[in-house]
Tab-separated table of C-alpha atoms in Angstrom:
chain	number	residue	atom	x	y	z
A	160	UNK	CA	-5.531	-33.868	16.540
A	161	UNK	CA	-2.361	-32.619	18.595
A	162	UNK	CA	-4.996	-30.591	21.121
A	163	UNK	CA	-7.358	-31.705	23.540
A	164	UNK	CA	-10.687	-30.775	23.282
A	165	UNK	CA	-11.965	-27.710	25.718
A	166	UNK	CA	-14.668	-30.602	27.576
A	167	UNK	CA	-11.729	-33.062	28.458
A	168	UNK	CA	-9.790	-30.762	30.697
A	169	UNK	CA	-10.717	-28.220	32.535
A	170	UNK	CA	-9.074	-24.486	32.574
A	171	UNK	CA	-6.524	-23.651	35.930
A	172	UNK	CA	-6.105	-20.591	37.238
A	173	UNK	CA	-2.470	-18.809	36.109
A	174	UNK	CA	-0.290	-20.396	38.263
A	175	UNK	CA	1.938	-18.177	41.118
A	176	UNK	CA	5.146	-17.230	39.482
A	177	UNK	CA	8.247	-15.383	40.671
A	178	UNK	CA	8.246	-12.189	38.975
A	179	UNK	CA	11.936	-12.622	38.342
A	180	UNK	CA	11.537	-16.124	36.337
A	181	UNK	CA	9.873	-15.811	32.481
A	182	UNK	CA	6.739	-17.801	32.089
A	183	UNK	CA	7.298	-20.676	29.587
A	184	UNK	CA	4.895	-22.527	27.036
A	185	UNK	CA	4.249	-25.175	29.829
A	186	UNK	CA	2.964	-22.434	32.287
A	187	UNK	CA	0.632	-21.756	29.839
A	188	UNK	CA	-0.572	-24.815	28.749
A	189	UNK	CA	-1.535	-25.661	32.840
A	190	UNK	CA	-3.094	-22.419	32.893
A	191	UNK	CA	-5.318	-23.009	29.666
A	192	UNK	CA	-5.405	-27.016	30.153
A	193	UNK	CA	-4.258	-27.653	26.769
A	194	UNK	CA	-1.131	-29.850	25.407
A	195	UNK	CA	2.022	-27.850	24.759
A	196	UNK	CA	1.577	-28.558	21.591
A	197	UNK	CA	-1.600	-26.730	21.206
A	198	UNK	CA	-0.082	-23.647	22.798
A	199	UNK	CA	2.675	-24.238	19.902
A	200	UNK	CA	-0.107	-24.343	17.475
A	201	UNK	CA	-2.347	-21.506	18.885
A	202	UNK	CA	0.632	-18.936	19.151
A	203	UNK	CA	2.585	-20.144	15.978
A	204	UNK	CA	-1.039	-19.211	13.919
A	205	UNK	CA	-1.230	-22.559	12.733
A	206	UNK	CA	-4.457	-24.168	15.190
A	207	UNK	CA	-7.135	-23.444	12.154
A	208	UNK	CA	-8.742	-26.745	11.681
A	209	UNK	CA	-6.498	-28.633	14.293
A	210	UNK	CA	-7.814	-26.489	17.645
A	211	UNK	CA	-10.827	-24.784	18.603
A	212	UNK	CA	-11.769	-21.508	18.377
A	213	UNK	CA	-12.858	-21.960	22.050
A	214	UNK	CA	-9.829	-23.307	22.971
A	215	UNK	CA	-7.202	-20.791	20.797
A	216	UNK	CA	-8.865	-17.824	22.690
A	217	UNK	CA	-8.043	-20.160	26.315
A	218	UNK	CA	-4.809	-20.323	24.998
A	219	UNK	CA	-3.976	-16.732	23.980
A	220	UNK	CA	-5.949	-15.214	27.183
A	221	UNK	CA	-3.371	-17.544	29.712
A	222	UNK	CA	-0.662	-16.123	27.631
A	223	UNK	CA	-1.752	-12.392	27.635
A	224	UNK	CA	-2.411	-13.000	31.450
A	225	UNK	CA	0.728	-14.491	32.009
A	226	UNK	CA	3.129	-12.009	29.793
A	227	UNK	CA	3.935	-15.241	27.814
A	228	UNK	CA	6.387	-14.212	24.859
A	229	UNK	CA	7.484	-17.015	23.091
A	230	UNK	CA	11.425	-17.130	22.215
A	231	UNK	CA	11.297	-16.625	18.579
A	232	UNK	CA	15.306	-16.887	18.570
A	233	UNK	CA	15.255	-20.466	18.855
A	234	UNK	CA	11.635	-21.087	17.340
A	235	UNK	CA	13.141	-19.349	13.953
A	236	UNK	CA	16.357	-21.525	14.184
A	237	UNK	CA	14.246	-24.325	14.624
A	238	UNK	CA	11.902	-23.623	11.948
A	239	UNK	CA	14.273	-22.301	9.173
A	240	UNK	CA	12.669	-18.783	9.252
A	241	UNK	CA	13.441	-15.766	10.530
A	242	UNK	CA	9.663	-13.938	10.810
A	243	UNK	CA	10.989	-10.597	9.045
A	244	UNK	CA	9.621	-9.242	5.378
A	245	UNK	CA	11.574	-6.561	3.974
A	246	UNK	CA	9.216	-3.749	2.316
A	247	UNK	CA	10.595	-1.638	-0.447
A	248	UNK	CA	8.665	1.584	-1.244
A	249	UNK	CA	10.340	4.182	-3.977
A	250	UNK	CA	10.946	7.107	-0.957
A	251	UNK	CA	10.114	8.378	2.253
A	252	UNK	CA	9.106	11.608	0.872
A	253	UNK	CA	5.120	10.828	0.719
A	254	UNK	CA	3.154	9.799	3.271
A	255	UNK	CA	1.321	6.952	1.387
A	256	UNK	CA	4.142	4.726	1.554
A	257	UNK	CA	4.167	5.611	5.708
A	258	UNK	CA	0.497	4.167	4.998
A	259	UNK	CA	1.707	1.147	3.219
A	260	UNK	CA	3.881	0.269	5.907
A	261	UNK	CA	1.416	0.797	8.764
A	262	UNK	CA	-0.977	-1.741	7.037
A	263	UNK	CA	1.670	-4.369	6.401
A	264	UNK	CA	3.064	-3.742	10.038
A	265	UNK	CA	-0.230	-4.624	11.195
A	266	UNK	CA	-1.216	-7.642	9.911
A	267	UNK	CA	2.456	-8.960	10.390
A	268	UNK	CA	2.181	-8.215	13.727
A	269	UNK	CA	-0.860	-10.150	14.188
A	270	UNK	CA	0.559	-13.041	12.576
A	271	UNK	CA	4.434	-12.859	14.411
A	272	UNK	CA	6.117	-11.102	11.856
A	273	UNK	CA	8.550	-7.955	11.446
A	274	UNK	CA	8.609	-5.310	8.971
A	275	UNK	CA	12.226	-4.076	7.554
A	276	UNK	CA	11.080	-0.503	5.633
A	277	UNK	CA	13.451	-0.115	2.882
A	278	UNK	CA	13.760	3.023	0.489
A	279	UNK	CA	15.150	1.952	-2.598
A	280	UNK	CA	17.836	4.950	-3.338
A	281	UNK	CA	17.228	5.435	-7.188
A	282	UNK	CA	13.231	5.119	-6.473
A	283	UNK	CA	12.503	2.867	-9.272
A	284	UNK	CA	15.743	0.830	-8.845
A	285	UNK	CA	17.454	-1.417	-8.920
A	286	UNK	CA	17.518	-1.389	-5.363
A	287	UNK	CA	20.921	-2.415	-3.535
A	288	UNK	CA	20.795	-5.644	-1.249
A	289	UNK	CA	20.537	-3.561	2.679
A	290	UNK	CA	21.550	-6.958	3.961
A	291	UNK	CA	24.720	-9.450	3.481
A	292	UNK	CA	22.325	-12.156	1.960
A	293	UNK	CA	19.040	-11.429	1.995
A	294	UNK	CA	17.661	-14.464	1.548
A	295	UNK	CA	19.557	-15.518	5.148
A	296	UNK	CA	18.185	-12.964	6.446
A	297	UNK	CA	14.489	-12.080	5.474
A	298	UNK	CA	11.585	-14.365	4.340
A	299	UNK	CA	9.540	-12.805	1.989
A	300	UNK	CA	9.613	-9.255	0.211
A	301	UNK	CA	6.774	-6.723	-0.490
A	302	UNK	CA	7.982	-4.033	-3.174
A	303	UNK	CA	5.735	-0.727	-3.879
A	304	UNK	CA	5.572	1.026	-6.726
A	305	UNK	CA	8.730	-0.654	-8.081
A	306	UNK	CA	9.514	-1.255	-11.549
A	307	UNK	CA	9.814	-4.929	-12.430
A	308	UNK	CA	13.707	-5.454	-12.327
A	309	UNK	CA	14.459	-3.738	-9.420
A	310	UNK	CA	14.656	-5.934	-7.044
A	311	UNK	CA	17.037	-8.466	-8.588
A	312	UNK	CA	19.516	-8.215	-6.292
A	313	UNK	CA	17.233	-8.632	-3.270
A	314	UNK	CA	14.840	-10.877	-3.864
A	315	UNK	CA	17.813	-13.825	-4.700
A	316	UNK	CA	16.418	-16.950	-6.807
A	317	UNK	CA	13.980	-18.133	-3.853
A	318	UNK	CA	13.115	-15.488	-2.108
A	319	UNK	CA	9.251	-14.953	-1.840
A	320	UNK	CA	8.343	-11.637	-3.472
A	321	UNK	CA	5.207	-10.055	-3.769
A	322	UNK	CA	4.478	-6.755	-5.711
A	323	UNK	CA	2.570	-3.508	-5.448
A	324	UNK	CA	1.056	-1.659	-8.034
A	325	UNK	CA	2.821	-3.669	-10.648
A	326	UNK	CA	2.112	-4.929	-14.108
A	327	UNK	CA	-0.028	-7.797	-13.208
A	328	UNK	CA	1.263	-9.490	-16.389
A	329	UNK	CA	4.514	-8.685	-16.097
A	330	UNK	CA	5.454	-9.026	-12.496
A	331	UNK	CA	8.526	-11.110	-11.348
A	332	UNK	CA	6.502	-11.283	-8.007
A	333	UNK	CA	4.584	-14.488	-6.970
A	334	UNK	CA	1.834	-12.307	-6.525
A	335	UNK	CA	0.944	-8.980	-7.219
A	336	UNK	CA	-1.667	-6.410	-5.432
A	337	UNK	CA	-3.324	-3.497	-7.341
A	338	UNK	CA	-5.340	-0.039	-6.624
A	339	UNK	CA	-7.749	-0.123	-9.363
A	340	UNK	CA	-5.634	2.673	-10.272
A	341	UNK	CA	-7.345	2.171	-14.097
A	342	UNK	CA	-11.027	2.758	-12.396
A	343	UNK	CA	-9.651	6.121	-10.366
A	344	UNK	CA	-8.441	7.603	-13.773
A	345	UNK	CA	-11.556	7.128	-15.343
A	346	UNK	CA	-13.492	8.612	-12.585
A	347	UNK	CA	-11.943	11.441	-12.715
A	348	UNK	CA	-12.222	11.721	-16.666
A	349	UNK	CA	-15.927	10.934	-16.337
A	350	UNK	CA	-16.455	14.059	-13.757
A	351	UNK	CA	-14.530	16.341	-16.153
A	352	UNK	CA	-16.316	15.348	-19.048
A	353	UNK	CA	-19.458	16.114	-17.449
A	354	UNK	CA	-18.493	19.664	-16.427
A	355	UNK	CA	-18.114	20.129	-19.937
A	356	UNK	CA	-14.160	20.063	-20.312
A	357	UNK	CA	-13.489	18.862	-23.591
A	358	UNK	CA	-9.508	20.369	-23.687
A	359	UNK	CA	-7.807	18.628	-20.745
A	360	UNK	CA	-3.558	19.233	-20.010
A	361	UNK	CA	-1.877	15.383	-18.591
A	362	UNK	CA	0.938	17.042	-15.982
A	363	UNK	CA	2.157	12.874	-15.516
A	364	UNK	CA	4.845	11.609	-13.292
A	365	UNK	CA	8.344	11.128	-15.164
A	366	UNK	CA	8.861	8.238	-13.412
A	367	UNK	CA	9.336	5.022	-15.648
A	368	UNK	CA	6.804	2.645	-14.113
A	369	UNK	CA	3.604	0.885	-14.973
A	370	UNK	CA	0.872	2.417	-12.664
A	371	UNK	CA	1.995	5.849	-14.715
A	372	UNK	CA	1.924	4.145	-17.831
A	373	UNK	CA	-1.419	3.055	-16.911
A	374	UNK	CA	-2.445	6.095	-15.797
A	375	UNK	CA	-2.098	8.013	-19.078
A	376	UNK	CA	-3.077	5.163	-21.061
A	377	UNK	CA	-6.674	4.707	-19.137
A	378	UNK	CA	-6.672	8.715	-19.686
A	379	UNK	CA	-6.281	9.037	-23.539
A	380	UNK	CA	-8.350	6.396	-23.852
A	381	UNK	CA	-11.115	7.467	-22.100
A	382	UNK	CA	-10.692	10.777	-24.211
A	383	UNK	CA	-10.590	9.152	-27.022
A	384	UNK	CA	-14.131	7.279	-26.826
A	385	UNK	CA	-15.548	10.973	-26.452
A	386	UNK	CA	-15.946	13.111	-29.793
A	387	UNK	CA	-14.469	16.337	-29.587
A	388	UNK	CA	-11.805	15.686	-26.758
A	389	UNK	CA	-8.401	17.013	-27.170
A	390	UNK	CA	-5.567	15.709	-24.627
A	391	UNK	CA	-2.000	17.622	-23.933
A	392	UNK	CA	0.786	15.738	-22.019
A	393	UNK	CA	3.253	16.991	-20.057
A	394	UNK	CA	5.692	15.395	-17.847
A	395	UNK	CA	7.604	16.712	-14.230
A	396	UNK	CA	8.994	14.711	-11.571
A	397	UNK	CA	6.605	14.717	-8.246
A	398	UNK	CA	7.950	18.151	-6.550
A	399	UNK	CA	5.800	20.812	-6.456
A	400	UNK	CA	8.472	23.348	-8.148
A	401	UNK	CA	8.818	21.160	-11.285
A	402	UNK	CA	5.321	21.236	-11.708
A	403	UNK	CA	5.010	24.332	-11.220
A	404	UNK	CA	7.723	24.334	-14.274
A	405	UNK	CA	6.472	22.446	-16.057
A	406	UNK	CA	2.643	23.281	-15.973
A	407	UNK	CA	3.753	27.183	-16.756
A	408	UNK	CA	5.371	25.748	-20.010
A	409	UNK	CA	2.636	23.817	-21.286
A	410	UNK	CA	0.063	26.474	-20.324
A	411	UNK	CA	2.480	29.335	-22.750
A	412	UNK	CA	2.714	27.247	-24.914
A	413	UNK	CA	1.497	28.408	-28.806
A	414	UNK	CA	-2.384	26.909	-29.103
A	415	UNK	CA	-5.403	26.893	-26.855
A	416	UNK	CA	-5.287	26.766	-23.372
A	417	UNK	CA	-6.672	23.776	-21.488
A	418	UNK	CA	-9.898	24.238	-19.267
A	419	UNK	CA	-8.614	21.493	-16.749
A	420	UNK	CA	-5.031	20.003	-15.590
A	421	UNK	CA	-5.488	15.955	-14.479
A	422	UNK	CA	-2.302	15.282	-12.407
A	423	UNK	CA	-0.872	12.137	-11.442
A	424	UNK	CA	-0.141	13.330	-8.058
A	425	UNK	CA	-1.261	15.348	-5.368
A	426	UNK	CA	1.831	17.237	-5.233
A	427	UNK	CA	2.294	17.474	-9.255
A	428	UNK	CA	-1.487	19.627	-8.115
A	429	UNK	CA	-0.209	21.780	-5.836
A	430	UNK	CA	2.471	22.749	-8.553
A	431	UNK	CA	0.223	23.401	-10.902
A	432	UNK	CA	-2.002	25.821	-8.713
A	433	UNK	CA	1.200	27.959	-8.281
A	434	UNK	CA	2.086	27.963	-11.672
A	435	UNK	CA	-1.664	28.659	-12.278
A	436	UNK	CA	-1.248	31.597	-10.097
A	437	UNK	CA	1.718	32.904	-11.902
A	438	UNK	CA	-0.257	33.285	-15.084
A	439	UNK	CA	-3.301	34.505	-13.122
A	440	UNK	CA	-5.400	32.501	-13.109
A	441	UNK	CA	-8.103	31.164	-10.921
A	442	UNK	CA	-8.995	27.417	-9.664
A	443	UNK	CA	-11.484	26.155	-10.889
A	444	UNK	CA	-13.156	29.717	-12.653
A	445	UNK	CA	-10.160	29.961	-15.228
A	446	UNK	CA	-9.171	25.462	-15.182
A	447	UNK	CA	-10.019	23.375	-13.233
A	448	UNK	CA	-7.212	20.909	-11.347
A	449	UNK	CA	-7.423	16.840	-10.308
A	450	UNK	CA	-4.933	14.894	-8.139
A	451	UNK	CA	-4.292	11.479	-7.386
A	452	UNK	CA	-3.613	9.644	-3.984
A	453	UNK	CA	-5.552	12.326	-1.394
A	454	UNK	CA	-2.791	13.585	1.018
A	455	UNK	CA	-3.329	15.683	3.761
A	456	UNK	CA	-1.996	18.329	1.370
A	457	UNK	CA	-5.200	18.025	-0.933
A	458	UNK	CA	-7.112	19.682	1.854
A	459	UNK	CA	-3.738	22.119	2.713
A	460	UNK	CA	-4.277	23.964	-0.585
A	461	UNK	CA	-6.847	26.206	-1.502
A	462	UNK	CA	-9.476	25.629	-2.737
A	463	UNK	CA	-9.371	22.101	-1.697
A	464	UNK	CA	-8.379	19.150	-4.385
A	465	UNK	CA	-10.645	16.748	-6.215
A	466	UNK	CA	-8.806	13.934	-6.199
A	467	UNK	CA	-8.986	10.413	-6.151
A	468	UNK	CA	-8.581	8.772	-2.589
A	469	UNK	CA	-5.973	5.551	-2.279
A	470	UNK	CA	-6.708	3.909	0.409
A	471	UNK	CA	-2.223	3.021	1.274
A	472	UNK	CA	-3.514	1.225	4.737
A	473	UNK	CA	-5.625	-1.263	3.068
A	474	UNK	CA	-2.755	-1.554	0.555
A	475	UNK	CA	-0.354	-2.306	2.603
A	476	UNK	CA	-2.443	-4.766	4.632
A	477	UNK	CA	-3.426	-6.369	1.672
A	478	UNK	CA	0.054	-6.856	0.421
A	479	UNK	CA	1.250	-8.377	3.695
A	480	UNK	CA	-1.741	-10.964	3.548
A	481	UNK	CA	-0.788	-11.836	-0.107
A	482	UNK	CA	2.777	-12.725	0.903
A	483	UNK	CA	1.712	-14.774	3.950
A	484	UNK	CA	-0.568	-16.740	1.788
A	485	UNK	CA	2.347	-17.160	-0.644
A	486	UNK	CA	4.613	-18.563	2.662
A	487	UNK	CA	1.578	-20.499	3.716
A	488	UNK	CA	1.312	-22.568	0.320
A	489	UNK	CA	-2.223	-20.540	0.020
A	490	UNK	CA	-3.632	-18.474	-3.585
A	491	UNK	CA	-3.760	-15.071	-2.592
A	492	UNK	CA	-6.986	-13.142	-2.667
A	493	UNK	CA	-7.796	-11.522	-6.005
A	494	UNK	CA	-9.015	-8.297	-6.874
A	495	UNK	CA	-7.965	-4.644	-7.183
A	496	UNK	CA	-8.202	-2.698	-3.996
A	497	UNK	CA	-11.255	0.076	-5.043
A	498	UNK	CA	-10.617	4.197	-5.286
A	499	UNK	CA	-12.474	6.665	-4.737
A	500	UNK	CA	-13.153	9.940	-6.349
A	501	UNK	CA	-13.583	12.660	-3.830
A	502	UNK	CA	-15.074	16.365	-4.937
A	503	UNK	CA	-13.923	19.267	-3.617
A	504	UNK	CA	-13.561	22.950	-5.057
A	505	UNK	CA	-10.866	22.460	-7.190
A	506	UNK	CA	-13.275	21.549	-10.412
A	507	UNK	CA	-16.000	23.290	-11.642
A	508	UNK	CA	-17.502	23.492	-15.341
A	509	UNK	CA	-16.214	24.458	-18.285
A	510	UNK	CA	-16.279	27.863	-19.620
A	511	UNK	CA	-19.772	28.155	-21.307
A	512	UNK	CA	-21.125	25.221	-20.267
């Protein structure tokens, strides 16, 4: 046991300090009446079973009351790490991945780590190194929504990497995180179904990666265990103006019209309501429209978008704590992060049902 127990010393007031010289670890340790080791232990989040609770809180109240910042400059030399995670995410142009980050900023903060938010140019790579060597520079990696090769360059031959809405099966990560992307598709399939739509239109991303590929797979398989279904894909890249494109050429298209569009994307929805417009016709009276992911914008458009909510926060929090478990030696928790369908005006029933 490097600490000493709470009942063997007693706590000191912070002691008087010129407000020109920085408090060191030693200040804090007479303020708390621990060891400088346990300060080392308490403030390097590595006390658990070695410290109190009791005395961990002593330990980070003398610090907060002090304005104790520990010099991580020579704390990473000395430890071989550098306490920063590079996070790849496809773009900037969505605010889920701002989400993502948030989350994993969060609990790296909490735990003395930096976040490095990366865009990878071509969106589903491969992504180019931002860094002379990253594996001098960075300890672990978190990629979102990346295809499995991208990160080749980055992630070097030791790197820690953990993935984000990935193939679970398939993932070069040491550990992969998941929305139960599967369980959101089939929500939504389930509420169409039982508004009657039996002719739905797929508007998916054109983007080669697996949550889309899972996406339309949970999708015409759902359809497919219900008699009578008939399912139309077409494909767009996530701006609203090629959805729009692309949702006015499947809708002209020779054959009967769809009674509801499921989209991949909340965007992909808001092109479809203009190309919806176009042809004149009405959401949900004429078709009804789904998204997927529950931006602000799904509340911007009118009327407002069913869609299934992601929570990116949680994702991103979750991702973080899978990667620190990874550095710590520890199994990462299991389990796909839950969705949420959430019903608004956009659907309604079918046409004679």
């Amino acid at each position: 046991m490097c600490a000493v127990h709470p009942s063997t010393r007693r706590s000191r007031p912070p002691v008087a300090r010129s407000s020109s010289t920085r408090p060191t670890s030693r200040d804090v340790a007479t303020a708390a009446g621990v060891s400088q080791a346990a300060v080392s232990l308490v403030l390097g989040d590595k006390w658990r079973g070695r410290v109190s609770e009791t005395t961990a809180e002593r330990v980070r109240e003398a610090a907060r009351t002090l304005g104790y910042r520990p010099n991580l400059a020579a704390r990473n030399l000395r430890l071989g790490s550098t306490r920063t995670v590079l996070l790849v995410v496809p773009a900037l142009t969505t605010e889920f991945f701002a989400g993502v980050y948030t989350g994993a900023a969060r609990v790296a903060a909490a735990h003395g780590f930096g976040v490095v938010l990366y865009p990878s140019p071509e969106g589903v790579g491969p992504a180019r190194d931002p860094f002379a060597s990253a594996e001098a520079a960075l300890d672990g990696v978190i990629a979102s929504s990346m295809a499995a090769d991208a990160l080749t360059a980055i992630r070097g031959d030791q790197l820690p990497l953990v993935m984000l809405d990935s193939d679970p099966h398939g993932s070069l990560g040491a550990a992969t995180v998941n929305l139960d992307i599967a369980d959101g598709v089939r929500q939504v399939a389930d509420h169409l179904l039982g508004l009657g739509h039996r002719h739905l239109l797929h508007l998916a991303a054109d983007i080669p990666s697996w949550t889309f590929r899972a996406r339309a797979q949970e999708l015409a398989d759902r359809l497919a265990a219900t008699p009578g279904t008939r399912l139309r894909t077409t494909t767009a890249p996530i701006t609203i103006e090629d959805a729009r494109a692309a949702t006015e050429a499947a809708l002209t298209a020779p054959g009967p019209r769809p009674t509801a569009v499921v989209c991949d994307d909340d965007k992909l929805a808001a092109g479809a309501y203009k190309a919806l417009r176009r042809l004149g016709l009405r959401v949900p009276d004429d078709i009804s429209v789904t998204g997927l992911d529950d931006l602000a914008l799904a509340t911007a458009i009118d009327p407002e978008l069913t869609t299934v909510r992601l929570d990116a926060e949680l994702f991103g929090e979750r991702g973080m704590e899978a990667l620190l478990a990874v550095l710590d030696g520890r199994a990462p928790a299991s389990g796909d992060i839950p969705v949420q369908l959430v019903v608004r005006g956009s659907t309604g029933p079918a046409r004679g049902f």
